[in-house]
PDB file of C-alpha atoms in Angstrom:
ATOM      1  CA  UNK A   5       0.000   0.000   0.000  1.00  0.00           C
ATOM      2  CA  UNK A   6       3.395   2.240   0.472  1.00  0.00           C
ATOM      3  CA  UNK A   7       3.990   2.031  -3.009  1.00  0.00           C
ATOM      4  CA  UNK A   8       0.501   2.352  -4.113  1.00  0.00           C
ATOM      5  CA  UNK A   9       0.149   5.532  -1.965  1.00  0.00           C
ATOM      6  CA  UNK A  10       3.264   6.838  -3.899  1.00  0.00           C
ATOM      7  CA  UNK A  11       1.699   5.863  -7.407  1.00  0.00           C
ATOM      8  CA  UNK A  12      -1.658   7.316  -7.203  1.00  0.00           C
ATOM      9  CA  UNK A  13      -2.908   9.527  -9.501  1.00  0.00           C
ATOM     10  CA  UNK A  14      -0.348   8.396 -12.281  1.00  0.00           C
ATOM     11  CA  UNK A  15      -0.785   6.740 -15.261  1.00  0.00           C
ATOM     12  CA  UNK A  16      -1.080   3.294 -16.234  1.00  0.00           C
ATOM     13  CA  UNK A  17       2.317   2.728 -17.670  1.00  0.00           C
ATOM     14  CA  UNK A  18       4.063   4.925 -15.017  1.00  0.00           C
ATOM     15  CA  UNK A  19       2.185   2.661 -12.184  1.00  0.00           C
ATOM     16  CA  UNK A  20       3.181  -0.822 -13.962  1.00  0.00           C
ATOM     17  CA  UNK A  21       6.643   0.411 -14.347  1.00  0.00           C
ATOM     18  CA  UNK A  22       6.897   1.359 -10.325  1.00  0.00           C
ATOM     19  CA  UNK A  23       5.196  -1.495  -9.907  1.00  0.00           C
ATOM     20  CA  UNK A  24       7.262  -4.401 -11.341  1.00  0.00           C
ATOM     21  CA  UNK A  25      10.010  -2.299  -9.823  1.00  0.00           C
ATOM     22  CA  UNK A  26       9.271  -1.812  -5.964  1.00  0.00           C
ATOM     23  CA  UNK A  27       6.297  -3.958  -5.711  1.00  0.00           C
ATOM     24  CA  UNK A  28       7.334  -7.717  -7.904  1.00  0.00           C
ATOM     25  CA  UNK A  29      10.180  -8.200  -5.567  1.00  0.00           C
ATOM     26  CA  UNK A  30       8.290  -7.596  -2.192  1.00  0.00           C
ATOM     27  CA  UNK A  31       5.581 -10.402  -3.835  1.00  0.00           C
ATOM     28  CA  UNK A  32       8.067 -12.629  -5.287  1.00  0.00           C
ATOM     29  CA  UNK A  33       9.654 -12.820  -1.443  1.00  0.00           C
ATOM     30  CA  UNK A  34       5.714 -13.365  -0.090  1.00  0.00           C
ATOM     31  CA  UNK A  35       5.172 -15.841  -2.620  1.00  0.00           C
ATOM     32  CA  UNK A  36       8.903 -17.786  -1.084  1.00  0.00           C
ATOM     33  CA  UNK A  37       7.596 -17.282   2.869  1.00  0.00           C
ATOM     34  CA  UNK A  38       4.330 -18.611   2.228  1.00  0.00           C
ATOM     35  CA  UNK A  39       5.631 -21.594   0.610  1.00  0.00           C
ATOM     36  CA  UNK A  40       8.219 -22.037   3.281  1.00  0.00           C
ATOM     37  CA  UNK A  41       5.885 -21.568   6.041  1.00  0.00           C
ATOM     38  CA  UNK A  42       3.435 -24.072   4.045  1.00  0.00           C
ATOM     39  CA  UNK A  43       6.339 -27.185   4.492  1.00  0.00           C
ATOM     40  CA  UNK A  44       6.542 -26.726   7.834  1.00  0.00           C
ATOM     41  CA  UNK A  45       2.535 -26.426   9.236  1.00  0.00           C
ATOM     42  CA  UNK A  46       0.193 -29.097   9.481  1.00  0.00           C
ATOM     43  CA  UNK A  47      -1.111 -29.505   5.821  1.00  0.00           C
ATOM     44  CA  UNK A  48      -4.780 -30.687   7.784  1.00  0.00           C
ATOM     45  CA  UNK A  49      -4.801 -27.188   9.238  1.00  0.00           C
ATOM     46  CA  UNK A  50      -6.911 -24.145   8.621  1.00  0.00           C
ATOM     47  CA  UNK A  51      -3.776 -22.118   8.254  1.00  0.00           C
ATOM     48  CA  UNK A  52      -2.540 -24.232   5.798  1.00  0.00           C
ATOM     49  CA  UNK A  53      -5.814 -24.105   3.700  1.00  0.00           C
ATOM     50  CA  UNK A  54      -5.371 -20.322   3.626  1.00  0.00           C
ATOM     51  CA  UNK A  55      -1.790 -20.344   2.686  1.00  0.00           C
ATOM     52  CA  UNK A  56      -2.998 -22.764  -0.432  1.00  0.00           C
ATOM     53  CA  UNK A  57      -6.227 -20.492  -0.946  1.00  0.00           C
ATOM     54  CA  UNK A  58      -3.948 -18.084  -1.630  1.00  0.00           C
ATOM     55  CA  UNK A  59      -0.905 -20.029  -3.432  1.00  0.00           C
ATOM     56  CA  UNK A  60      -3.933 -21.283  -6.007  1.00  0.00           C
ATOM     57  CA  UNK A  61      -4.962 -17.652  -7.066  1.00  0.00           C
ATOM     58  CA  UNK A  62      -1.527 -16.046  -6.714  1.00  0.00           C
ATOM     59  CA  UNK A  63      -1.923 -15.368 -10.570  1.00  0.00           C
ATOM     60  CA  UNK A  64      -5.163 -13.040 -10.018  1.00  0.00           C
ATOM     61  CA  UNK A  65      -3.591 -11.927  -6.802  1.00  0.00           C
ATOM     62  CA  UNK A  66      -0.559 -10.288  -8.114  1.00  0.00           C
ATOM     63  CA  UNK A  67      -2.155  -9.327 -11.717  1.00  0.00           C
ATOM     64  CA  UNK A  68      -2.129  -5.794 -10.903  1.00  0.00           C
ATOM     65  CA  UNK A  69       1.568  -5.659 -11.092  1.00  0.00           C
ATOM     66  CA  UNK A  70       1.368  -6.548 -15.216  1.00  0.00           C
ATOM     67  CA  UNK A  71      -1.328  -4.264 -15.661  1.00  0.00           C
ATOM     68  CA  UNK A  72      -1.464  -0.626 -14.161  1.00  0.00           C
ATOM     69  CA  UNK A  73      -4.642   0.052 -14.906  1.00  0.00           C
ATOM     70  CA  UNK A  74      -5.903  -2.607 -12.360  1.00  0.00           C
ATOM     71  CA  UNK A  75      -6.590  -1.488  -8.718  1.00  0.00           C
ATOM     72  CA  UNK A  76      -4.730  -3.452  -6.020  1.00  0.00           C
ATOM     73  CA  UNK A  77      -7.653  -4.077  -4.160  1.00  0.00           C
ATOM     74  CA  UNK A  78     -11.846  -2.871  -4.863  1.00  0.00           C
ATOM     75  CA  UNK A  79     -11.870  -0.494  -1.753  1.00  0.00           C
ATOM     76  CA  UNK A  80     -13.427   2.244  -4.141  1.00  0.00           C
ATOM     77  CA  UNK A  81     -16.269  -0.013  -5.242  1.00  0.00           C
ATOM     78  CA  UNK A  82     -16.901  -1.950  -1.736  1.00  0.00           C
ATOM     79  CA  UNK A  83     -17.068   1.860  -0.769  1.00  0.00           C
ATOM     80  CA  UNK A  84     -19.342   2.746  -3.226  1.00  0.00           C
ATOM     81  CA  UNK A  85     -21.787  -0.292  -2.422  1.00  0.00           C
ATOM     82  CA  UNK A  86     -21.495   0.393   1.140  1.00  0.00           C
ATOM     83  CA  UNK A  87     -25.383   2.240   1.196  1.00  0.00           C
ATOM     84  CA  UNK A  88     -26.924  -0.838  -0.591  1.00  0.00           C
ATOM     85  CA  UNK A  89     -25.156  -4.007   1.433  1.00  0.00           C
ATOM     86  CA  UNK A  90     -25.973  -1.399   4.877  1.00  0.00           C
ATOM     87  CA  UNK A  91     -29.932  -1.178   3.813  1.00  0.00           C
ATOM     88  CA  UNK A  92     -30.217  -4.655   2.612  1.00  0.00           C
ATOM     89  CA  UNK A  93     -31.995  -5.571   5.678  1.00  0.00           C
ATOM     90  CA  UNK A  94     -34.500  -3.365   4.332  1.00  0.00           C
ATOM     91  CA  UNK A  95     -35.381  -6.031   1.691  1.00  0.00           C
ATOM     92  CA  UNK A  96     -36.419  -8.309   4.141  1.00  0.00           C
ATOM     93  CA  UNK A  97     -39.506  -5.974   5.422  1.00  0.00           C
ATOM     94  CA  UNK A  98     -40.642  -5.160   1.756  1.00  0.00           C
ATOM     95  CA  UNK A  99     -43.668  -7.867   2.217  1.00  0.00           C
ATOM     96  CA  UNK A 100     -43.021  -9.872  -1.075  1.00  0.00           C
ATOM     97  CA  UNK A 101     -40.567 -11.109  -3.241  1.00  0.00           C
ATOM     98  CA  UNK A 102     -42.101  -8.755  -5.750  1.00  0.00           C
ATOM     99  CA  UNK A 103     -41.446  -6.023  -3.603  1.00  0.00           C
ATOM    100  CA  UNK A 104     -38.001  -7.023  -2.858  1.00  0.00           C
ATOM    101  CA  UNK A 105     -37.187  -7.113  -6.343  1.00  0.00           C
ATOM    102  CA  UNK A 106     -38.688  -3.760  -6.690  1.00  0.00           C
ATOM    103  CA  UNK A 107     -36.918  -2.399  -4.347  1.00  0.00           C
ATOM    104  CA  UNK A 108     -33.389  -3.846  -5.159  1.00  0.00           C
ATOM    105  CA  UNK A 109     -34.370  -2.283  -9.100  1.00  0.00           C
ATOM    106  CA  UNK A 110     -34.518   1.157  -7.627  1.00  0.00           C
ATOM    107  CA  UNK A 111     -31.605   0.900  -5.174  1.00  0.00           C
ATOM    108  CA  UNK A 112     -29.410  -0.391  -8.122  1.00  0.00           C
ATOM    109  CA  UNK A 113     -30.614   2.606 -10.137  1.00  0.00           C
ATOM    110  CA  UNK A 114     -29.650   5.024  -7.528  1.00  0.00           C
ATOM    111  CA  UNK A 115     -26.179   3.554  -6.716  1.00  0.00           C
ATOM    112  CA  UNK A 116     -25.320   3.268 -10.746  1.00  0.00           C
ATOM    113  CA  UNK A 117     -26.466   7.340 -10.830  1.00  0.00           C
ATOM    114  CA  UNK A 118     -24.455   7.949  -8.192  1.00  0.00           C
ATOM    115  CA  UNK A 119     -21.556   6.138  -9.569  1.00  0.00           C
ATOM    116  CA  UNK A 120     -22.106   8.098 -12.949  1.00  0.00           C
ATOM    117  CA  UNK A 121     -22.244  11.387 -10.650  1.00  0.00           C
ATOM    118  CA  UNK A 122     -26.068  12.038 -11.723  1.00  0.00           C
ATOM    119  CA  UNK A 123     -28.215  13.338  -9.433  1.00  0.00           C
ATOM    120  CA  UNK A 124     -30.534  10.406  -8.361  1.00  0.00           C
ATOM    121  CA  UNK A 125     -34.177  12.094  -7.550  1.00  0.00           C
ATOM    122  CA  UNK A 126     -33.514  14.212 -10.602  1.00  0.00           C
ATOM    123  CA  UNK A 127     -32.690  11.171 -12.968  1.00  0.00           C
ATOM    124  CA  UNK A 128     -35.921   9.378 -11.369  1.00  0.00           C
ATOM    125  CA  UNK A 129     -37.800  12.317 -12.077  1.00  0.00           C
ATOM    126  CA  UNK A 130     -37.357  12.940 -15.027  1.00  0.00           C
ATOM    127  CA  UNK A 131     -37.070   9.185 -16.352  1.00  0.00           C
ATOM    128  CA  UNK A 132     -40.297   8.220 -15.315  1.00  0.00           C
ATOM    129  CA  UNK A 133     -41.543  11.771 -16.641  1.00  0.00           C
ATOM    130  CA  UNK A 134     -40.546  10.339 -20.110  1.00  0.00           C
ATOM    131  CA  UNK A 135     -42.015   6.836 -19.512  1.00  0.00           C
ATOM    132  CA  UNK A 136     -45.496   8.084 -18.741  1.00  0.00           C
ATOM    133  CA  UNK A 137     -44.874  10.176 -21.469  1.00  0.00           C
ATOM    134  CA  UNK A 138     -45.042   7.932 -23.894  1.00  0.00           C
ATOM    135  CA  UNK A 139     -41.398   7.299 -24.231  1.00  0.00           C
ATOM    136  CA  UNK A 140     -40.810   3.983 -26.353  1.00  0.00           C
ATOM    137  CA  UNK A 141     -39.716   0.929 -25.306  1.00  0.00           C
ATOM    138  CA  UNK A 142     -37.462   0.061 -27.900  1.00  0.00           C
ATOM    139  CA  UNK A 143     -35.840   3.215 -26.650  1.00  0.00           C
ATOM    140  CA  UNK A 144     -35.235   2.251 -22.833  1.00  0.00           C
ATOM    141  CA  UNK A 145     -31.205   2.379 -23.181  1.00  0.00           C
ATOM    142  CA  UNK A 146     -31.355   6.116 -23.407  1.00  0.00           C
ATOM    143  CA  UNK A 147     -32.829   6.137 -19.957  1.00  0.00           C
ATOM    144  CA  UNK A 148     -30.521   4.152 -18.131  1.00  0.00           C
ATOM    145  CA  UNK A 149     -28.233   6.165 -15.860  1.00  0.00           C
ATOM    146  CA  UNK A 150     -25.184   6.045 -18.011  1.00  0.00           C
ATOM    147  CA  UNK A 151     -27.045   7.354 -20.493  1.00  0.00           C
ATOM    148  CA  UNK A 152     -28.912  10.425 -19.121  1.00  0.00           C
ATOM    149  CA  UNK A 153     -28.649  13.831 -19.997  1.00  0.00           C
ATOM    150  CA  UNK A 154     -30.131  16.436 -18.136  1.00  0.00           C
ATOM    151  CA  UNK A 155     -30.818  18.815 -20.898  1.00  0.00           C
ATOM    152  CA  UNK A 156     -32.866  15.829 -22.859  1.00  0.00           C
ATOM    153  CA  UNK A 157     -34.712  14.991 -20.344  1.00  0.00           C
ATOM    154  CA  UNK A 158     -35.373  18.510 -18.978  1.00  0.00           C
ATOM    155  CA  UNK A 159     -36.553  19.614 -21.926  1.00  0.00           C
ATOM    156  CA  UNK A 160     -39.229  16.987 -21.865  1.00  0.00           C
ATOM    157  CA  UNK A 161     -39.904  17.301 -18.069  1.00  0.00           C
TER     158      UNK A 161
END
């Protein structure tokens, strides 16, 4: 995370370079302790299940060092997701499954505008506005939250 805090903000290329640098050397030497530590722990224990959880995906796990445009961990979108997984409870009180569902539609719609910095009581707004409008079907994509634009949709508000 020492090098990562160093990195941030650069580009791609500049954070695969400092990377495979500073960072391939420090997981190369991880990689050796774990399988050290592996040969001499019970192979029936739970530590040694982790150590081979790990071993098994070490590909995935160090990917981000080939490829600066990968995150080292998903921090930003576990933060981002925070709301929904904190009011899932929620779900369980909606009386239904059809209500559930419901509800989990809208929350997803208001995360997504939120990720796509869109204003989510406007976007709802003015969405539905077009729906009962008459907007068509075949036409639904524009109104996803990716694809809003406030002046369009205004202007038919």
């Amino acid at each position: 995370y020492a090098i990562e805090k160093d990195i941030r903000g650069r580009s791609a290329e500049e954070r695969r370079l400092v990377r495979q640098q500073k960072g391939r050397p420090l997981a190369e030497a991880f990689e050796r302790w774990l399988r050290a530590k592996l040969a001499l722990i019970s192979q029936k224990g739970k530590l040694a299940d982790a150590i081979r959880y790990a071993l098994s995906r070490w590909e995935g796990l160090t990917r981000f060092i080939e490829d600066g445009r990968i995150e080292l961990d998903n921090n930003a979108v576990e933060r981002s997701i925070r709301p929904i997984t904190l009011n899932r409870k929620n779900a369980l009180f909606a009386g239904s499954d059809g209500g559930a569902e419901h509800w989990a539609i809208i929350a997803s719609l208001i995360e997504t505008c939120k990720l796509n910095d869109v204003d989510p009581l406007a976007y709802l707004t003015d969405a539905l506005t077009r729906i009962v409008n008459g907007h068509p079907n075949s036409n639904i994509d524009e109104l996803l939250p990716w694809a809003y634009c406030r002046h369009d949709l205004k202007a038919v508000a």
